[in-house]
């Protein structure tokens, strides 16, 4: 009985300790929550928030930058720097809407051309690009047409292996993995000469992939220069980036950002 009583006592102490820790944890969480609220009243808090907003802004994350600016302007209506950055973000977001609309129109031209030529590869790639920018009823028509085209191609193969190779090459092409699609299309065109045209298209796009690394470098250098207030150099990098791909929305917006900073 004594052993049993001792066991119950130990269990009670353990349970009490766990409860105490749980309560302490809850209080700590509440204290942290209060501390976070109180942080906004500390001198320089919104100055630090503005620095963070600028960091998001120059890195192209306009939504996060705008959220921070909105909070600063509400708390400090007289904060001209935050209001100015907020206006720049609104301007750039409006430009982004226009750029996306123009790019979708360009993609639809290429999509219609691909469908008319029976080019299933380019067709499904442009369909995906459009879907990433907007959704509308026109996509349903082209989706149905391209699905039928794909099924017709699949039906022409003599064996399952070739069908799978075709589907894998199409998937790689859609996801812009042109190195992989080129290798798979090379196998197909050895048995099916009609695939030579798609192989040529994939090879051409594979070559263009080499520009991607240069574009990433130019983007990185532009952002670095912006953060250092070296706006003239930033403009040079941004212009080169834009010239490499006129349809690149990120490049267009980055060039617009540089122009806004130079105007200041």
mmCIF file of C-alpha atoms in Angstrom:
data_model
loop_
_atom_site.group_PDB
_atom_site.id
_atom_site.type_symbol
_atom_site.label_atom_id
_atom_site.label_comp_id
_atom_site.label_asym_id
_atom_site.label_seq_id
_atom_site.Cartn_x
_atom_site.Cartn_y
_atom_site.Cartn_z
ATOM 1 C CA UNK A 1 0.000 0.000 0.000
ATOM 2 C CA UNK A 2 2.835 2.364 0.901
ATOM 3 C CA UNK A 3 4.449 1.733 -2.490
ATOM 4 C CA UNK A 4 1.134 2.362 -4.214
ATOM 5 C CA UNK A 5 0.632 5.579 -2.277
ATOM 6 C CA UNK A 6 4.162 6.711 -3.168
ATOM 7 C CA UNK A 7 3.493 5.968 -6.839
ATOM 8 C CA UNK A 8 0.312 8.092 -6.812
ATOM 9 C CA UNK A 9 2.227 10.909 -5.113
ATOM 10 C CA UNK A 10 4.919 10.856 -7.790
ATOM 11 C CA UNK A 11 2.329 10.820 -10.589
ATOM 12 C CA UNK A 12 0.567 13.784 -8.961
ATOM 13 C CA UNK A 13 3.818 15.760 -8.757
ATOM 14 C CA UNK A 14 4.680 15.022 -12.401
ATOM 15 C CA UNK A 15 1.199 16.025 -13.534
ATOM 16 C CA UNK A 16 1.346 19.209 -11.470
ATOM 17 C CA UNK A 17 4.727 20.091 -12.939
ATOM 18 C CA UNK A 18 3.487 19.522 -16.485
ATOM 19 C CA UNK A 19 0.440 21.689 -15.804
ATOM 20 C CA UNK A 20 2.607 24.433 -14.360
ATOM 21 C CA UNK A 21 4.875 24.329 -17.416
ATOM 22 C CA UNK A 22 1.835 24.459 -19.685
ATOM 23 C CA UNK A 23 0.477 27.507 -17.874
ATOM 24 C CA UNK A 24 3.915 29.126 -17.933
ATOM 25 C CA UNK A 25 4.141 28.445 -21.659
ATOM 26 C CA UNK A 26 0.738 30.039 -22.230
ATOM 27 C CA UNK A 27 1.732 33.089 -20.197
ATOM 28 C CA UNK A 28 5.008 33.337 -22.120
ATOM 29 C CA UNK A 29 3.097 33.218 -25.394
ATOM 30 C CA UNK A 30 0.787 35.953 -24.151
ATOM 31 C CA UNK A 31 3.765 37.996 -22.993
ATOM 32 C CA UNK A 32 5.407 37.581 -26.393
ATOM 33 C CA UNK A 33 2.181 38.617 -28.086
ATOM 34 C CA UNK A 34 1.998 41.723 -25.916
ATOM 35 C CA UNK A 35 5.661 42.408 -26.554
ATOM 36 C CA UNK A 36 5.056 42.268 -30.302
ATOM 37 C CA UNK A 37 2.255 44.791 -29.982
ATOM 38 C CA UNK A 38 4.370 47.044 -27.786
ATOM 39 C CA UNK A 39 7.234 46.924 -30.305
ATOM 40 C CA UNK A 40 5.266 49.208 -32.618
ATOM 41 C CA UNK A 41 5.464 52.003 -30.037
ATOM 42 C CA UNK A 42 9.241 51.907 -29.777
ATOM 43 C CA UNK A 43 11.144 54.793 -31.377
ATOM 44 C CA UNK A 44 12.391 53.887 -34.838
ATOM 45 C CA UNK A 45 10.099 50.862 -35.221
ATOM 46 C CA UNK A 46 8.470 52.111 -38.418
ATOM 47 C CA UNK A 47 11.807 53.314 -39.776
ATOM 48 C CA UNK A 48 13.026 49.715 -39.580
ATOM 49 C CA UNK A 49 9.782 48.543 -41.179
ATOM 50 C CA UNK A 50 10.337 50.969 -44.051
ATOM 51 C CA UNK A 51 13.834 49.547 -44.588
ATOM 52 C CA UNK A 52 12.260 46.082 -44.753
ATOM 53 C CA UNK A 53 9.614 47.317 -47.201
ATOM 54 C CA UNK A 54 12.339 48.717 -49.465
ATOM 55 C CA UNK A 55 14.144 45.395 -49.343
ATOM 56 C CA UNK A 56 11.009 43.583 -50.538
ATOM 57 C CA UNK A 57 10.401 46.318 -53.085
ATOM 58 C CA UNK A 58 13.825 46.023 -54.703
ATOM 59 C CA UNK A 59 13.605 42.224 -54.676
ATOM 60 C CA UNK A 60 10.379 42.425 -56.678
ATOM 61 C CA UNK A 61 8.005 41.338 -53.902
ATOM 62 C CA UNK A 62 5.607 44.239 -54.337
ATOM 63 C CA UNK A 63 2.788 42.674 -52.325
ATOM 64 C CA UNK A 64 4.818 42.327 -49.115
ATOM 65 C CA UNK A 65 6.313 45.777 -49.585
ATOM 66 C CA UNK A 66 2.852 47.263 -50.069
ATOM 67 C CA UNK A 67 1.455 45.539 -46.961
ATOM 68 C CA UNK A 68 4.195 47.037 -44.807
ATOM 69 C CA UNK A 69 3.777 50.502 -46.338
ATOM 70 C CA UNK A 70 0.030 50.391 -45.754
ATOM 71 C CA UNK A 71 0.594 49.712 -42.036
ATOM 72 C CA UNK A 72 3.179 52.479 -41.750
ATOM 73 C CA UNK A 73 0.954 55.060 -43.443
ATOM 74 C CA UNK A 74 -1.976 54.144 -41.169
ATOM 75 C CA UNK A 75 0.194 54.485 -38.052
ATOM 76 C CA UNK A 76 2.147 57.508 -39.281
ATOM 77 C CA UNK A 77 0.108 59.479 -41.859
ATOM 78 C CA UNK A 78 2.872 62.086 -41.973
ATOM 79 C CA UNK A 79 5.496 59.535 -43.076
ATOM 80 C CA UNK A 80 6.256 60.902 -46.545
ATOM 81 C CA UNK A 81 8.888 58.273 -47.382
ATOM 82 C CA UNK A 82 6.417 55.427 -46.785
ATOM 83 C CA UNK A 83 3.697 57.215 -48.766
ATOM 84 C CA UNK A 84 6.110 57.796 -51.638
ATOM 85 C CA UNK A 85 7.124 54.116 -51.729
ATOM 86 C CA UNK A 86 3.464 53.144 -51.515
ATOM 87 C CA UNK A 87 2.685 55.275 -54.595
ATOM 88 C CA UNK A 88 5.558 53.691 -56.520
ATOM 89 C CA UNK A 89 4.255 50.227 -55.714
ATOM 90 C CA UNK A 90 0.723 51.119 -56.829
ATOM 91 C CA UNK A 91 2.142 52.503 -60.093
ATOM 92 C CA UNK A 92 4.193 49.358 -60.731
ATOM 93 C CA UNK A 93 1.257 47.062 -59.966
ATOM 94 C CA UNK A 94 -0.838 48.953 -62.509
ATOM 95 C CA UNK A 95 1.948 48.545 -65.067
ATOM 96 C CA UNK A 96 2.148 44.835 -64.224
ATOM 97 C CA UNK A 97 -1.535 44.382 -65.066
ATOM 98 C CA UNK A 98 -0.980 46.010 -68.469
ATOM 99 C CA UNK A 99 2.148 43.947 -69.151
ATOM 100 C CA UNK A 100 0.351 40.711 -68.299
ATOM 101 C CA UNK A 101 -2.572 41.596 -70.559
ATOM 102 C CA UNK A 102 -0.224 42.362 -73.465
ATOM 103 C CA UNK A 103 1.746 39.172 -72.880
ATOM 104 C CA UNK A 104 -1.417 37.057 -72.823
ATOM 105 C CA UNK A 105 -2.440 38.611 -76.147
ATOM 106 C CA UNK A 106 0.991 37.733 -77.582
ATOM 107 C CA UNK A 107 0.729 34.164 -76.320
ATOM 108 C CA UNK A 108 -2.727 33.775 -77.858
ATOM 109 C CA UNK A 109 -1.336 34.790 -81.254
ATOM 110 C CA UNK A 110 1.339 32.091 -80.929
ATOM 111 C CA UNK A 111 -1.211 29.589 -79.625
ATOM 112 C CA UNK A 112 -3.546 30.097 -82.587
ATOM 113 C CA UNK A 113 -0.586 29.785 -84.956
ATOM 114 C CA UNK A 114 0.481 26.532 -83.281
ATOM 115 C CA UNK A 115 -3.023 25.062 -83.490
ATOM 116 C CA UNK A 116 -3.360 25.984 -87.184
ATOM 117 C CA UNK A 117 -0.002 24.331 -87.912
ATOM 118 C CA UNK A 118 -0.849 21.262 -85.864
ATOM 119 C CA UNK A 119 2.122 22.012 -83.603
ATOM 120 C CA UNK A 120 1.057 20.228 -80.435
ATOM 121 C CA UNK A 121 4.326 21.011 -78.628
ATOM 122 C CA UNK A 122 4.274 24.792 -78.902
ATOM 123 C CA UNK A 123 0.505 24.764 -78.482
ATOM 124 C CA UNK A 124 0.416 23.100 -75.069
ATOM 125 C CA UNK A 125 3.389 25.188 -73.888
ATOM 126 C CA UNK A 126 1.674 28.470 -74.759
ATOM 127 C CA UNK A 127 -1.568 27.200 -73.246
ATOM 128 C CA UNK A 128 0.254 26.617 -69.967
ATOM 129 C CA UNK A 129 1.877 30.067 -70.115
ATOM 130 C CA UNK A 130 -1.518 31.711 -70.609
ATOM 131 C CA UNK A 131 -3.011 29.713 -67.739
ATOM 132 C CA UNK A 132 -0.284 30.963 -65.410
ATOM 133 C CA UNK A 133 -1.279 34.557 -66.170
ATOM 134 C CA UNK A 134 -5.074 34.367 -66.444
ATOM 135 C CA UNK A 135 -8.043 32.026 -66.819
ATOM 136 C CA UNK A 136 -10.773 32.593 -69.414
ATOM 137 C CA UNK A 137 -13.289 30.645 -71.496
ATOM 138 C CA UNK A 138 -11.155 30.810 -74.647
ATOM 139 C CA UNK A 139 -8.709 28.392 -73.056
ATOM 140 C CA UNK A 140 -11.344 25.640 -73.043
ATOM 141 C CA UNK A 141 -11.570 25.640 -76.839
ATOM 142 C CA UNK A 142 -7.816 25.425 -77.342
ATOM 143 C CA UNK A 143 -7.490 22.806 -74.591
ATOM 144 C CA UNK A 144 -10.003 20.584 -76.377
ATOM 145 C CA UNK A 145 -8.348 21.040 -79.771
ATOM 146 C CA UNK A 146 -4.869 20.296 -78.448
ATOM 147 C CA UNK A 147 -6.116 17.299 -76.473
ATOM 148 C CA UNK A 148 -7.581 15.851 -79.665
ATOM 149 C CA UNK A 149 -4.309 16.560 -81.503
ATOM 150 C CA UNK A 150 -2.323 14.792 -78.781
ATOM 151 C CA UNK A 151 -4.652 11.774 -78.862
ATOM 152 C CA UNK A 152 -4.328 11.577 -82.654
ATOM 153 C CA UNK A 153 -0.536 11.519 -82.369
ATOM 154 C CA UNK A 154 -0.641 8.843 -79.661
ATOM 155 C CA UNK A 155 -2.895 6.676 -81.834
ATOM 156 C CA UNK A 156 -0.276 6.580 -84.609
ATOM 157 C CA UNK A 157 2.393 4.837 -82.545
ATOM 158 C CA UNK A 158 3.017 1.126 -82.983
ATOM 159 C CA UNK A 159 4.006 0.329 -79.413
ATOM 160 C CA UNK A 160 3.563 1.495 -75.841
ATOM 161 C CA UNK A 161 7.226 2.459 -75.410
ATOM 162 C CA UNK A 162 7.064 5.004 -78.226
ATOM 163 C CA UNK A 163 3.818 6.405 -76.843
ATOM 164 C CA UNK A 164 5.445 6.926 -73.450
ATOM 165 C CA UNK A 165 8.482 8.557 -75.067
ATOM 166 C CA UNK A 166 6.202 10.978 -76.893
ATOM 167 C CA UNK A 167 4.229 11.837 -73.751
ATOM 168 C CA UNK A 168 7.436 12.345 -71.752
ATOM 169 C CA UNK A 169 8.883 14.581 -74.470
ATOM 170 C CA UNK A 170 5.682 16.622 -74.536
ATOM 171 C CA UNK A 171 5.680 16.989 -70.750
ATOM 172 C CA UNK A 172 9.342 18.081 -70.767
ATOM 173 C CA UNK A 173 8.609 20.606 -73.525
ATOM 174 C CA UNK A 174 5.627 22.044 -71.621
ATOM 175 C CA UNK A 175 7.798 22.492 -68.529
ATOM 176 C CA UNK A 176 10.514 24.071 -70.697
ATOM 177 C CA UNK A 177 13.046 21.336 -69.971
ATOM 178 C CA UNK A 178 14.304 21.500 -73.532
ATOM 179 C CA UNK A 179 17.437 19.448 -72.898
ATOM 180 C CA UNK A 180 15.257 16.487 -71.934
ATOM 181 C CA UNK A 181 12.685 17.043 -74.681
ATOM 182 C CA UNK A 182 15.450 17.235 -77.301
ATOM 183 C CA UNK A 183 16.921 13.879 -76.212
ATOM 184 C CA UNK A 184 13.500 12.207 -76.303
ATOM 185 C CA UNK A 185 12.535 13.760 -79.638
ATOM 186 C CA UNK A 186 15.823 12.620 -81.128
ATOM 187 C CA UNK A 187 14.830 9.031 -80.307
ATOM 188 C CA UNK A 188 11.386 9.524 -81.838
ATOM 189 C CA UNK A 189 12.539 11.109 -85.082
ATOM 190 C CA UNK A 190 14.819 8.137 -85.791
ATOM 191 C CA UNK A 191 11.689 5.992 -86.204
ATOM 192 C CA UNK A 192 9.154 8.695 -87.084
ATOM 193 C CA UNK A 193 10.662 11.330 -89.450
ATOM 194 C CA UNK A 194 7.686 13.687 -88.925
ATOM 195 C CA UNK A 195 9.080 14.464 -85.458
ATOM 196 C CA UNK A 196 12.187 16.100 -86.971
ATOM 197 C CA UNK A 197 10.423 19.476 -87.068
ATOM 198 C CA UNK A 198 9.647 19.280 -83.348
ATOM 199 C CA UNK A 199 13.242 18.246 -82.695
ATOM 200 C CA UNK A 200 14.436 21.394 -84.491
ATOM 201 C CA UNK A 201 12.091 23.562 -82.420
ATOM 202 C CA UNK A 202 13.256 21.943 -79.185
ATOM 203 C CA UNK A 203 16.926 22.362 -80.136
ATOM 204 C CA UNK A 204 16.395 26.057 -80.872
ATOM 205 C CA UNK A 205 14.737 26.572 -77.492
ATOM 206 C CA UNK A 206 17.471 24.534 -75.800
ATOM 207 C CA UNK A 207 20.021 26.978 -77.196
ATOM 208 C CA UNK A 208 18.027 29.894 -75.775
ATOM 209 C CA UNK A 209 18.234 28.300 -72.323
ATOM 210 C CA UNK A 210 21.882 29.355 -72.212
ATOM 211 C CA UNK A 211 20.660 32.942 -71.915
ATOM 212 C CA UNK A 212 18.823 32.139 -68.687
ATOM 213 C CA UNK A 213 21.975 32.157 -66.565
ATOM 214 C CA UNK A 214 23.020 35.490 -68.028
ATOM 215 C CA UNK A 215 19.578 36.937 -67.351
ATOM 216 C CA UNK A 216 19.723 35.757 -63.743
ATOM 217 C CA UNK A 217 23.106 37.434 -63.389
ATOM 218 C CA UNK A 218 21.847 40.722 -64.881
ATOM 219 C CA UNK A 219 18.786 40.673 -62.617
ATOM 220 C CA UNK A 220 20.943 40.079 -59.543
ATOM 221 C CA UNK A 221 23.327 42.905 -60.485
ATOM 222 C CA UNK A 222 20.441 45.309 -61.121
ATOM 223 C CA UNK A 223 18.950 44.628 -57.688
ATOM 224 C CA UNK A 224 22.359 45.028 -56.023
ATOM 225 C CA UNK A 225 22.894 48.395 -57.693
ATOM 226 C CA UNK A 226 19.430 49.577 -56.722
ATOM 227 C CA UNK A 227 20.057 48.692 -53.093
ATOM 228 C CA UNK A 228 23.328 50.651 -53.220
ATOM 229 C CA UNK A 229 21.587 53.637 -54.880
ATOM 230 C CA UNK A 230 23.788 53.171 -57.964
ATOM 231 C CA UNK A 231 20.899 53.930 -60.292
ATOM 232 C CA UNK A 232 22.785 54.679 -63.515
ATOM 233 C CA UNK A 233 24.606 51.343 -63.386
ATOM 234 C CA UNK A 234 21.368 49.637 -62.404
ATOM 235 C CA UNK A 235 19.700 51.086 -65.498
ATOM 236 C CA UNK A 236 22.457 49.716 -67.742
ATOM 237 C CA UNK A 237 21.982 46.223 -66.322
ATOM 238 C CA UNK A 238 18.174 46.494 -66.481
ATOM 239 C CA UNK A 239 18.243 47.600 -70.122
ATOM 240 C CA UNK A 240 20.441 44.648 -71.080
ATOM 241 C CA UNK A 241 18.081 42.321 -69.219
ATOM 242 C CA UNK A 242 15.049 43.772 -71.006
ATOM 243 C CA UNK A 243 16.740 43.556 -74.427
ATOM 244 C CA UNK A 244 17.383 39.838 -73.915
ATOM 245 C CA UNK A 245 13.671 39.135 -73.483
ATOM 246 C CA UNK A 246 11.137 41.845 -74.365
ATOM 247 C CA UNK A 247 8.295 39.660 -73.068
ATOM 248 C CA UNK A 248 9.806 39.215 -69.600
ATOM 249 C CA UNK A 249 7.475 41.012 -67.183
ATOM 250 C CA UNK A 250 10.035 40.933 -64.371
ATOM 251 C CA UNK A 251 12.592 42.660 -66.596
ATOM 252 C CA UNK A 252 10.078 45.339 -67.618
ATOM 253 C CA UNK A 253 9.064 46.067 -64.031
ATOM 254 C CA UNK A 254 12.682 46.184 -62.909
ATOM 255 C CA UNK A 255 13.477 48.739 -65.606
ATOM 256 C CA UNK A 256 10.444 50.763 -64.491
ATOM 257 C CA UNK A 257 11.702 50.635 -60.898
ATOM 258 C CA UNK A 258 15.087 51.979 -61.959
ATOM 259 C CA UNK A 259 13.443 54.797 -63.902
ATOM 260 C CA UNK A 260 11.355 55.740 -60.843
ATOM 261 C CA UNK A 261 14.449 55.910 -58.641
ATOM 262 C CA UNK A 262 16.331 58.018 -61.198
ATOM 263 C CA UNK A 263 13.387 60.440 -61.400
ATOM 264 C CA UNK A 264 13.656 60.987 -57.645
#
